[in-house]
PDB file of C-alpha atoms in Angstrom:
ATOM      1  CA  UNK A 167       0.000   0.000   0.000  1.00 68.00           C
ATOM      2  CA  UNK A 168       1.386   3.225  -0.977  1.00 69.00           C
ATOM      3  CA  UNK A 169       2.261   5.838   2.362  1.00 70.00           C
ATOM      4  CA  UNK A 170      -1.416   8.020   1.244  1.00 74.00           C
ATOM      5  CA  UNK A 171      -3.314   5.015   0.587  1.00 88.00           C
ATOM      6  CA  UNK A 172      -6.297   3.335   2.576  1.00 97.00           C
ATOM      7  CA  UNK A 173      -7.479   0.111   1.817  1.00 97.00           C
ATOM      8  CA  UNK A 174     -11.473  -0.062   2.620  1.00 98.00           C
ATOM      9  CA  UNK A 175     -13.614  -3.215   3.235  1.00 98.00           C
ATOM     10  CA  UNK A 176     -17.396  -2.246   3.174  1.00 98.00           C
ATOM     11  CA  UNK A 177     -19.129  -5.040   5.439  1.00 98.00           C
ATOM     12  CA  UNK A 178     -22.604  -3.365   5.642  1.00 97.00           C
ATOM     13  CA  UNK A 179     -24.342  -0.472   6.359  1.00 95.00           C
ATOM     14  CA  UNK A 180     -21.737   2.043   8.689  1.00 97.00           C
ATOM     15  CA  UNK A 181     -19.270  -1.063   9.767  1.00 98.00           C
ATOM     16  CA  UNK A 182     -16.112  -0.309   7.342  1.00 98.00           C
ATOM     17  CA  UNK A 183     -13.262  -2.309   8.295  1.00 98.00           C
ATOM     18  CA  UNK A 184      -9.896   1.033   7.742  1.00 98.00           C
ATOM     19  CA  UNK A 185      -6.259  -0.625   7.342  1.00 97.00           C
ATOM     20  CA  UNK A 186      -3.835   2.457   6.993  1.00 96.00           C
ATOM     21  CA  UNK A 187      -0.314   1.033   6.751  1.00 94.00           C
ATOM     22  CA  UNK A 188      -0.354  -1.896   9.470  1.00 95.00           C
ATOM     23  CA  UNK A 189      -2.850   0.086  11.252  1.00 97.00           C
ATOM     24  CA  UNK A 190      -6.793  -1.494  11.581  1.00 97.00           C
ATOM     25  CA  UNK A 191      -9.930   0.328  12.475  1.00 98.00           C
ATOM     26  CA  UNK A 192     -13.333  -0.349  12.703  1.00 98.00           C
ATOM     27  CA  UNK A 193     -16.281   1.936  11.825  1.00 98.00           C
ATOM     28  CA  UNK A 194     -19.784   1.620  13.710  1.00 98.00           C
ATOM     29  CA  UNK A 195     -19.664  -2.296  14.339  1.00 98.00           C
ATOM     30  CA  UNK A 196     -22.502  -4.328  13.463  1.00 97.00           C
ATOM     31  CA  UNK A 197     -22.689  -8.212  13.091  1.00 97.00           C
ATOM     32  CA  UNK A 198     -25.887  -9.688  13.699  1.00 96.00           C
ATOM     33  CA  UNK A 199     -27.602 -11.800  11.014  1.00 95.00           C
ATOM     34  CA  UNK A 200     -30.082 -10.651   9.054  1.00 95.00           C
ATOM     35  CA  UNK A 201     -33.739 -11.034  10.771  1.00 92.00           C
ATOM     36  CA  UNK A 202     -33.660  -9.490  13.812  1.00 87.00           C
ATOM     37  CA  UNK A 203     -35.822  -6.731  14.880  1.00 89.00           C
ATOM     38  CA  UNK A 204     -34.766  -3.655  17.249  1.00 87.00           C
ATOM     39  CA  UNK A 205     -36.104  -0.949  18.988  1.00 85.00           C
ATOM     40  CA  UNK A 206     -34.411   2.175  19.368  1.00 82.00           C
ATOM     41  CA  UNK A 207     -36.591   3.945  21.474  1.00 79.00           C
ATOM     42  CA  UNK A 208     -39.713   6.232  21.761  1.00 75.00           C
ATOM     43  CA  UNK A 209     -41.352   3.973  19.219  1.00 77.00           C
ATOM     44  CA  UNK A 210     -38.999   3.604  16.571  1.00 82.00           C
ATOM     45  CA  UNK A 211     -37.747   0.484  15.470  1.00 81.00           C
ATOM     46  CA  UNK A 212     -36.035  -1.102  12.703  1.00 87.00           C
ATOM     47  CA  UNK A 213     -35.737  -5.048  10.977  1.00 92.00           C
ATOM     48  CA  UNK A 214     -32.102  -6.212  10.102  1.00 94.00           C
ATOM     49  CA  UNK A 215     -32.198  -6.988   6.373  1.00 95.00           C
ATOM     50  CA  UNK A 216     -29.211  -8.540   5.122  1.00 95.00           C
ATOM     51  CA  UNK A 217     -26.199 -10.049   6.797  1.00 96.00           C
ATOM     52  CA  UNK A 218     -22.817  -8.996   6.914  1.00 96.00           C
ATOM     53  CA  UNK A 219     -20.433  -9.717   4.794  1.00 96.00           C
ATOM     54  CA  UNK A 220     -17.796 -11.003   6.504  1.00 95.00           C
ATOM     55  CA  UNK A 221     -17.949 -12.642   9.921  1.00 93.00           C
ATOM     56  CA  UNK A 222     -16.786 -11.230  13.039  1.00 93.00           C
ATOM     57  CA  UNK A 223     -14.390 -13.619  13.508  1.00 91.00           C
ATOM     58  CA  UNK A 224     -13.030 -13.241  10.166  1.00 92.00           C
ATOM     59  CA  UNK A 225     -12.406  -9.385  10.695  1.00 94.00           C
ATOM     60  CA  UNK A 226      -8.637 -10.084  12.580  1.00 94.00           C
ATOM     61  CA  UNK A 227      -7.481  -7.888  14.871  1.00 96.00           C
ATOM     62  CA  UNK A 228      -8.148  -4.520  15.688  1.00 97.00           C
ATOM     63  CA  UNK A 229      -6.770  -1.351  16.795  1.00 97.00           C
ATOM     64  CA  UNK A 230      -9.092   1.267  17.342  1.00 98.00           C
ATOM     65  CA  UNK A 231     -13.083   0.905  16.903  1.00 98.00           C
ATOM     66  CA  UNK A 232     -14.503   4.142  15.681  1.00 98.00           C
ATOM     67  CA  UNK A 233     -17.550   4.087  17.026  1.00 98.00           C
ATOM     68  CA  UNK A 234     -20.217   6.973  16.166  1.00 98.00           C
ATOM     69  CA  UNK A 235     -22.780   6.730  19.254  1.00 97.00           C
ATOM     70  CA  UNK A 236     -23.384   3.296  21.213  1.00 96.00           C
ATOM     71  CA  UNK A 237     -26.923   3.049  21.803  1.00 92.00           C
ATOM     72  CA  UNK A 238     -28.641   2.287  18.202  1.00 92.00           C
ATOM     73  CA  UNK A 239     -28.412  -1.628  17.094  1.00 93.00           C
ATOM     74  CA  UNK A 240     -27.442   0.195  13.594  1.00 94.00           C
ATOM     75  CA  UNK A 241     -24.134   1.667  14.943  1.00 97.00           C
ATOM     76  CA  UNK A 242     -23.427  -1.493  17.634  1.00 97.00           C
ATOM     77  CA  UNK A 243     -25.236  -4.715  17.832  1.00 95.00           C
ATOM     78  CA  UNK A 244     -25.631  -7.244  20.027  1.00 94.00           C
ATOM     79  CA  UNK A 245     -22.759  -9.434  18.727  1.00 95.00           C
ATOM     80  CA  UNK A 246     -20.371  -6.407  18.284  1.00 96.00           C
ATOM     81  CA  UNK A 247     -21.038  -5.440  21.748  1.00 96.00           C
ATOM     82  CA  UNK A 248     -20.036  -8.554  22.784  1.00 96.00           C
ATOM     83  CA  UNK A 249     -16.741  -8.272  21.118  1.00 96.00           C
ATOM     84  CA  UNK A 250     -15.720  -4.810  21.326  1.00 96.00           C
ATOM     85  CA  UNK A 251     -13.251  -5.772  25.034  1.00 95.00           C
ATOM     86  CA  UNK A 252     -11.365  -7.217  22.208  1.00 91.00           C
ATOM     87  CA  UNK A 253     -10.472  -4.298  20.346  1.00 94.00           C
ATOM     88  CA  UNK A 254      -7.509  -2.408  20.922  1.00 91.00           C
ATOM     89  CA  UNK A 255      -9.462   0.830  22.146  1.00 96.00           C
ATOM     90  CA  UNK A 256     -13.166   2.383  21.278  1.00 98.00           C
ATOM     91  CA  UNK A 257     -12.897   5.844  20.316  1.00 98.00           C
ATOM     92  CA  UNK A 258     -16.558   7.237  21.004  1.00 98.00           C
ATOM     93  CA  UNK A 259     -18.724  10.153  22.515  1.00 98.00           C
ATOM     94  CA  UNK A 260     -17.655  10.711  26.186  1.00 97.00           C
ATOM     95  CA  UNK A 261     -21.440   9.444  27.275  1.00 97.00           C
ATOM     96  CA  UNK A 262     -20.714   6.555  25.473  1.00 97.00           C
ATOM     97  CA  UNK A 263     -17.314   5.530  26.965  1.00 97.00           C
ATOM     98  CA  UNK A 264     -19.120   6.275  30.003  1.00 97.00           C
ATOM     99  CA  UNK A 265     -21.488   3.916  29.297  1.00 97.00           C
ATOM    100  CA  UNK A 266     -18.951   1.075  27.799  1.00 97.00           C
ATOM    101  CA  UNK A 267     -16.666   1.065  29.631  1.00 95.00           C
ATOM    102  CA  UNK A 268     -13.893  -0.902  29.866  1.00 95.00           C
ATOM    103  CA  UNK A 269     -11.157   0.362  26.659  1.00 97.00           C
ATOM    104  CA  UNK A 270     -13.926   2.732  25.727  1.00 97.00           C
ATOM    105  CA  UNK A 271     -12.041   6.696  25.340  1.00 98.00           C
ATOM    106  CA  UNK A 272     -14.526   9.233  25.053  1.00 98.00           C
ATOM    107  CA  UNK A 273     -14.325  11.929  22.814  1.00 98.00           C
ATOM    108  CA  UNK A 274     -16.095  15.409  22.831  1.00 97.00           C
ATOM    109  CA  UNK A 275     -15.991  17.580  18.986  1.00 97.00           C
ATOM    110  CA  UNK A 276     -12.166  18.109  18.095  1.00 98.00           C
ATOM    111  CA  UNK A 277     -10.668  16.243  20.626  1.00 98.00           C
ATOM    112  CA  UNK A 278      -7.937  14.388  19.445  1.00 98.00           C
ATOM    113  CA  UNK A 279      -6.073  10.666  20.079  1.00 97.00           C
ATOM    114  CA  UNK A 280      -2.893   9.454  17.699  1.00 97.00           C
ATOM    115  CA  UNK A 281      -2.602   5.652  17.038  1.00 97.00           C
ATOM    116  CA  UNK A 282       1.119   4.500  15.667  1.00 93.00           C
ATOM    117  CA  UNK A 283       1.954   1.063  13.265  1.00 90.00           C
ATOM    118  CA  UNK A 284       5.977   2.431  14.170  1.00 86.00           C
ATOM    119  CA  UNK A 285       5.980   4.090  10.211  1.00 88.00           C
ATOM    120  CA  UNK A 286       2.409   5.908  10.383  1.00 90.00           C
ATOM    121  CA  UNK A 287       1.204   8.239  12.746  1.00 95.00           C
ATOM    122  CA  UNK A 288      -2.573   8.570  12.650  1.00 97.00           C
ATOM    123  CA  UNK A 289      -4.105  11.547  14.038  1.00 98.00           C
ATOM    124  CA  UNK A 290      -8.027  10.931  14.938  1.00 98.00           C
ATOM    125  CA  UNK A 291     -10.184  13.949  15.847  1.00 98.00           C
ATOM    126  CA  UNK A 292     -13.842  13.941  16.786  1.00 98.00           C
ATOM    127  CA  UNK A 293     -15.855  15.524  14.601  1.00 98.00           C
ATOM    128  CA  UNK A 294     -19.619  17.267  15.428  1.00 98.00           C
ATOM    129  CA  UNK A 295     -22.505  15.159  14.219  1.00 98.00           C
ATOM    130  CA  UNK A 296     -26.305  16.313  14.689  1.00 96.00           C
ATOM    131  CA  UNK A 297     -28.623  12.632  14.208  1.00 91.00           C
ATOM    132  CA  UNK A 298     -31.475  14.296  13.274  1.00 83.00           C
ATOM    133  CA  UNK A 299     -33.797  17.554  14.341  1.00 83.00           C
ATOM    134  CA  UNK A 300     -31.635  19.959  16.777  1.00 83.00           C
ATOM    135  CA  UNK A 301     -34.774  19.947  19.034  1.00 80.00           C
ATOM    136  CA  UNK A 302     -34.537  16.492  19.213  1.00 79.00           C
ATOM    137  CA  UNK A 303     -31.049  15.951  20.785  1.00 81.00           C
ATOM    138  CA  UNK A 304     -31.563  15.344  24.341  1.00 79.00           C
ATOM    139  CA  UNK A 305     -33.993  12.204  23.498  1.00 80.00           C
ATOM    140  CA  UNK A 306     -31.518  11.368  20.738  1.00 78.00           C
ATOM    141  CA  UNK A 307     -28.393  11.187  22.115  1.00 88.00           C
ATOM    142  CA  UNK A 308     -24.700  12.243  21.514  1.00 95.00           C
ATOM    143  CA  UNK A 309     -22.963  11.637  18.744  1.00 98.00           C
ATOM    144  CA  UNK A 310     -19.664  11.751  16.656  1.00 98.00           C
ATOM    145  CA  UNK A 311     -17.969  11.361  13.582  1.00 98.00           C
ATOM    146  CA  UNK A 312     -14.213  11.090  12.839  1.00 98.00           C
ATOM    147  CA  UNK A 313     -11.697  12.741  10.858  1.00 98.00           C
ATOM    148  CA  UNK A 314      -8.372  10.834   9.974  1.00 98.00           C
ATOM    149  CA  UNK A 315      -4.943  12.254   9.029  1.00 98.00           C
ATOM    150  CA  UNK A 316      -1.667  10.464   8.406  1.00 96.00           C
ATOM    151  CA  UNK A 317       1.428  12.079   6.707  1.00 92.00           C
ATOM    152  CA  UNK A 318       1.642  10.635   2.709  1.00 91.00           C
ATOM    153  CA  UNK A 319      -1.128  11.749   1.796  1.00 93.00           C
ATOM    154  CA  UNK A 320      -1.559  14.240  -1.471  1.00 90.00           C
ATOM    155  CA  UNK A 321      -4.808  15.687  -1.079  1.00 95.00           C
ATOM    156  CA  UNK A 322      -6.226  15.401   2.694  1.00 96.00           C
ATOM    157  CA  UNK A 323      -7.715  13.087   5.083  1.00 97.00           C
ATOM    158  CA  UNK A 324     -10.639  10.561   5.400  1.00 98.00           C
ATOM    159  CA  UNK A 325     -13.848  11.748   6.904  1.00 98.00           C
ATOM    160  CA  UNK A 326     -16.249   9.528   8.567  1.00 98.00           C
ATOM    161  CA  UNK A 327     -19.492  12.220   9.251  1.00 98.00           C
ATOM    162  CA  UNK A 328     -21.263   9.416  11.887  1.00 97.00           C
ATOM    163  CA  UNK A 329     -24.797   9.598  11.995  1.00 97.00           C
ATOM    164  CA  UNK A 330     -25.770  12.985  10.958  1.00 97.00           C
ATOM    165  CA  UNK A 331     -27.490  15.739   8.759  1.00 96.00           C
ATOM    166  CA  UNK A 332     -26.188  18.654   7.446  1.00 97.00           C
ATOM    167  CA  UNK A 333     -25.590  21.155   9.938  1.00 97.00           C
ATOM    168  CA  UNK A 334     -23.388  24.300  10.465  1.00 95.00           C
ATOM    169  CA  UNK A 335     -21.091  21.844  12.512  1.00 97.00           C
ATOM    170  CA  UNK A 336     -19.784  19.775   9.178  1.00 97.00           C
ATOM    171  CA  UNK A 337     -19.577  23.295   8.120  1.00 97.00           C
ATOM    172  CA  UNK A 338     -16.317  24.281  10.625  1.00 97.00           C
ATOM    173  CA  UNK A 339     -14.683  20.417   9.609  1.00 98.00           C
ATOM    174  CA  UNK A 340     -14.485  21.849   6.046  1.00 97.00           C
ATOM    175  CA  UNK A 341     -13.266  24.988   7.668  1.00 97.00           C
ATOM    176  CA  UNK A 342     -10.976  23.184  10.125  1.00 98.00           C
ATOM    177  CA  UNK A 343      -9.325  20.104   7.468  1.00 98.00           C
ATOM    178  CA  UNK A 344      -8.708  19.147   4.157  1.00 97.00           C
ATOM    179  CA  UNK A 345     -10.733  16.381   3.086  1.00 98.00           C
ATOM    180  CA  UNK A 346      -9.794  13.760   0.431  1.00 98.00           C
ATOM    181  CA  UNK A 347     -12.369  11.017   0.881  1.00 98.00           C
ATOM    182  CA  UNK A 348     -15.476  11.327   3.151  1.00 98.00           C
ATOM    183  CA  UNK A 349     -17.190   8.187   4.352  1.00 98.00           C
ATOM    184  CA  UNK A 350     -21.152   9.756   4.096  1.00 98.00           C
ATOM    185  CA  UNK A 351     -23.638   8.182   6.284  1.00 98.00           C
ATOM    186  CA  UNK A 352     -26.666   8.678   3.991  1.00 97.00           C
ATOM    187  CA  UNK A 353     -30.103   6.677   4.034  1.00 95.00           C
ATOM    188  CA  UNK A 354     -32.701   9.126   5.283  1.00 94.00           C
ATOM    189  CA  UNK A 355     -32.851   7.036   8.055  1.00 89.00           C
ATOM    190  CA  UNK A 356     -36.750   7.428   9.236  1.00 86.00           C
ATOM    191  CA  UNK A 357     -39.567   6.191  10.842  1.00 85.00           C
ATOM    192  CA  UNK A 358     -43.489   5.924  10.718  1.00 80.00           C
ATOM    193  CA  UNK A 359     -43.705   7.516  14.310  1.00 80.00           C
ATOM    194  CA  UNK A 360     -41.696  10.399  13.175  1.00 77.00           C
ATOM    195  CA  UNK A 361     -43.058  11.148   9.355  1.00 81.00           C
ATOM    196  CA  UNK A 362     -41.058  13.351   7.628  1.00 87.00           C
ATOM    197  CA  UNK A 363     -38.041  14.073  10.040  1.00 88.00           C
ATOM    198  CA  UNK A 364     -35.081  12.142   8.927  1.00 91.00           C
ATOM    199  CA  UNK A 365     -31.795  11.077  11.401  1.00 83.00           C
ATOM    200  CA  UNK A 366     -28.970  10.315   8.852  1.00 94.00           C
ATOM    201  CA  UNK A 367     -28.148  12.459   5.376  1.00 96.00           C
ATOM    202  CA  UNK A 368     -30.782  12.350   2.353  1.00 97.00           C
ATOM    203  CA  UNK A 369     -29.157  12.606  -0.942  1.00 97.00           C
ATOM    204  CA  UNK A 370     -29.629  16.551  -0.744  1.00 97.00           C
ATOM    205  CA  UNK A 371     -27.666  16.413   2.654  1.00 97.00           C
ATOM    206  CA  UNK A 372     -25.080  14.392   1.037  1.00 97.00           C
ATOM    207  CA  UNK A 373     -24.696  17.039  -2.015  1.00 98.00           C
ATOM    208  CA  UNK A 374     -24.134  20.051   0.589  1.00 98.00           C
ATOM    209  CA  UNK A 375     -21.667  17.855   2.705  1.00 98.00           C
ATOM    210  CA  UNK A 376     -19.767  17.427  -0.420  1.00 98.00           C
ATOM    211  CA  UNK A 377     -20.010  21.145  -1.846  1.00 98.00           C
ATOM    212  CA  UNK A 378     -18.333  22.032   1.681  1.00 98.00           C
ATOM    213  CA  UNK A 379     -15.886  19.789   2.427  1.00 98.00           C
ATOM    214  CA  UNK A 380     -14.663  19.188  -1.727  1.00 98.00           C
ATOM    215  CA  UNK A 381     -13.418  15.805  -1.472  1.00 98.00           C
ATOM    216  CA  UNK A 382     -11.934  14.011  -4.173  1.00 97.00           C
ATOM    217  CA  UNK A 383     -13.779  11.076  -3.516  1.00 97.00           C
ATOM    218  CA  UNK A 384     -17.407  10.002  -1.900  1.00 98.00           C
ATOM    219  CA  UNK A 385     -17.973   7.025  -0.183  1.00 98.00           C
ATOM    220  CA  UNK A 386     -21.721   6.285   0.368  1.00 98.00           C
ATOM    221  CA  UNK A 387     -22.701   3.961   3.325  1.00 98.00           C
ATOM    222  CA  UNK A 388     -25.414   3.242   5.909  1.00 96.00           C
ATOM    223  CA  UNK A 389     -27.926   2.955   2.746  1.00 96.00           C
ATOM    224  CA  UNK A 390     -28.754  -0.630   2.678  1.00 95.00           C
ATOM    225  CA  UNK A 391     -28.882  -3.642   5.285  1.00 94.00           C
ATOM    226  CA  UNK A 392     -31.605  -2.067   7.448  1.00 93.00           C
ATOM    227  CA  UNK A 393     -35.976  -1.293   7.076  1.00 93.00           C
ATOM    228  CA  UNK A 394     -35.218   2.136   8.520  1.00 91.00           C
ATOM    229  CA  UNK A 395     -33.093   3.487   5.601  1.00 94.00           C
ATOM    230  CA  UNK A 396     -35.398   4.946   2.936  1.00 94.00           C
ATOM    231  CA  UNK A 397     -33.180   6.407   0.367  1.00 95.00           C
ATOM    232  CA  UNK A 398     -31.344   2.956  -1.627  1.00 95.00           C
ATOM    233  CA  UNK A 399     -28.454   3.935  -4.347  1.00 97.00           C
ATOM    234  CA  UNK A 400     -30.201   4.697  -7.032  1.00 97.00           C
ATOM    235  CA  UNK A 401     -31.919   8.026  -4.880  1.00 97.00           C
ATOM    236  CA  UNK A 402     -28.162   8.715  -4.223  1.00 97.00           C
ATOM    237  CA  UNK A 403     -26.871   7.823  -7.478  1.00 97.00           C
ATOM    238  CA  UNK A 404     -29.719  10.115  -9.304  1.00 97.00           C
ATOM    239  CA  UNK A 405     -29.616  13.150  -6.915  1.00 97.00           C
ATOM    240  CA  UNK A 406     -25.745  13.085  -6.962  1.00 98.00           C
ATOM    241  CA  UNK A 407     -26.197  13.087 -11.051  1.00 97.00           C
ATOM    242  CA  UNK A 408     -28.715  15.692 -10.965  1.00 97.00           C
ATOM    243  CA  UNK A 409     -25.911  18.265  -9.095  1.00 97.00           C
ATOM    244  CA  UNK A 410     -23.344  16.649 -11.160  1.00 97.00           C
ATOM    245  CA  UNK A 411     -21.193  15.151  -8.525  1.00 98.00           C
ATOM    246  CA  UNK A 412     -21.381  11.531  -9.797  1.00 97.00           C
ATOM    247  CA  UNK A 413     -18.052  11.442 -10.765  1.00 97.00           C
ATOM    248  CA  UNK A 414     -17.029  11.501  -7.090  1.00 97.00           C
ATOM    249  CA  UNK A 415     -19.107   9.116  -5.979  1.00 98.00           C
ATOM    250  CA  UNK A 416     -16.971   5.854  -5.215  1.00 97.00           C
ATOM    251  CA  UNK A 417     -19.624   2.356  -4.178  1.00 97.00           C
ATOM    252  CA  UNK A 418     -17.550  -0.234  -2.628  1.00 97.00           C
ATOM    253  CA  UNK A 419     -18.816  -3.623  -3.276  1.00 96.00           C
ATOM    254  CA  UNK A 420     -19.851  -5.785  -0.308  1.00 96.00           C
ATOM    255  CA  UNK A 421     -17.367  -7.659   1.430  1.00 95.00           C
ATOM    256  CA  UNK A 422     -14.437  -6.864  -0.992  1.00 96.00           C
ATOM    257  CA  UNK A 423     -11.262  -4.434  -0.067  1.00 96.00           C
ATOM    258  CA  UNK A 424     -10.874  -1.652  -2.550  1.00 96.00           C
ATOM    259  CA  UNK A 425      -7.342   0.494  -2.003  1.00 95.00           C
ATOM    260  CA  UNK A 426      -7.694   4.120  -2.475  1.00 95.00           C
ATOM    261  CA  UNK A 427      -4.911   6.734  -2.737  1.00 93.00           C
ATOM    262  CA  UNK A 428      -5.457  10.095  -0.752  1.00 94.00           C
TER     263      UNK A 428
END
């Protein structure tokens, strides 16, 4: 792998599996087969659609989970739970690593930790995230995403948003780093409870995420796997056409590592 590159393993919906050198992270864990049904609270709910596509046993090891928010079965899941005292550390919202535990570090909005492979030194930084209605955020619940920087790299860093919408807070991480590739969370996650509102980017979220932060490269995820996701590829793939930032847009394929050069 070349000192800029990432190699990327999509295993379903926000769980990426992130080697960077020797270096092995773990976005938003989430194992379970598909079948199950969850609630997340004040009536909402969701059905587990697909499986993932690898095992967690066949992940390896790991050095760092980067871990969004802890208490949707979306983000963490019964299984992952179960594993994550076997990571090396979970990097998560400080009410979260209050909550885990354990190797769980808690991070609040531009708070920084540094993982080393002895060659690379990867600088994480908690990013704002807003997972849904601003209103909403004290029955919602904290959340993160993650921005990641190593030297090599030509063109910036890799952005993981977390579950959010657009909001003046992704506006300051354009303002604060330079972005190469950003990991979106998009989906319109929603609910039958809550009508219209959505928790996670819709495509038009997605389109002013990009126009701020100008990455070379768009990695759509959290679209497929779950009931609760409403907008497939095709909305993204159409509404990302229609502002003419298709180009950008980079799908990796289920269960196979793609290497990408920042």
């Amino acid at each position: 792998m070349q000192p800029g590159g990432v190699r990327l393993t999509h295993v379903g919906a926000a769980t990426v599996l992130v080697e960077i050198g020797r270096l092995r992270l773990l976005t938003d864990p989430v194992f379970d087969p598909a079948g199950g049904r969850y609630s997340f609270g004040w009536g909402t709910g969701s059905r587990k659609t697909s499986d993932p596509a690898l095992r967690l046993d066949a992940v390896g090891p790991i050095d760092a989970v980067l871990l969004s928010h802890d208490h949707h079965d979306d983000n963490l899941d019964r299984s992952a739970r179960a594993w994550l005292p076997q990571a090396g550390q979970v990097l998560t919202t400080e009410a979260g690593a209050h909550r885990l535990r354990g190797n769980a570090v808690g991070l609040a909005p531009w708070a920084s930790r540094t993982l080393s492979d002895g060659d690379i030194a990867l600088r994480i930084t908690a990013t704002p995230a807003q997972h849904g209605p601003a209103l909403l955020k004290p029955i919602i619940g904290d959340v993160i995403g993650f921005m990641l920087e190593w030297e090599g790299t030509s063109h910036g860093g890799l952005y993981v948003s977390g579950d959010t919408i657009w909001f003046d807070g992704i506006a300051e991480v354009a303002r604060r780093f330079r972005v190469s590739a950003a990991l979106l969370h998009l989906g319109r996650a929603g609910f039958p409870i809550t009508g219209p509102l959505h928790f996670t980017m819709d495509v038009q979220d997605g389109v002013q995420v990009v126009r701020a932060l100008n990455p070379r490269q768009v990695i759509p995820i959290h679209y497929e796997g779950w009931s609760h996701f409403r907008e497939p590829r095709q909305v993204v793939e159409s509404g990302f056409e229609h502002a003419g930032l298709a180009p950008r847009l980079c799908w990796l394929p289920l269960g196979q590592p793609i290497e990408l050069s920042l």
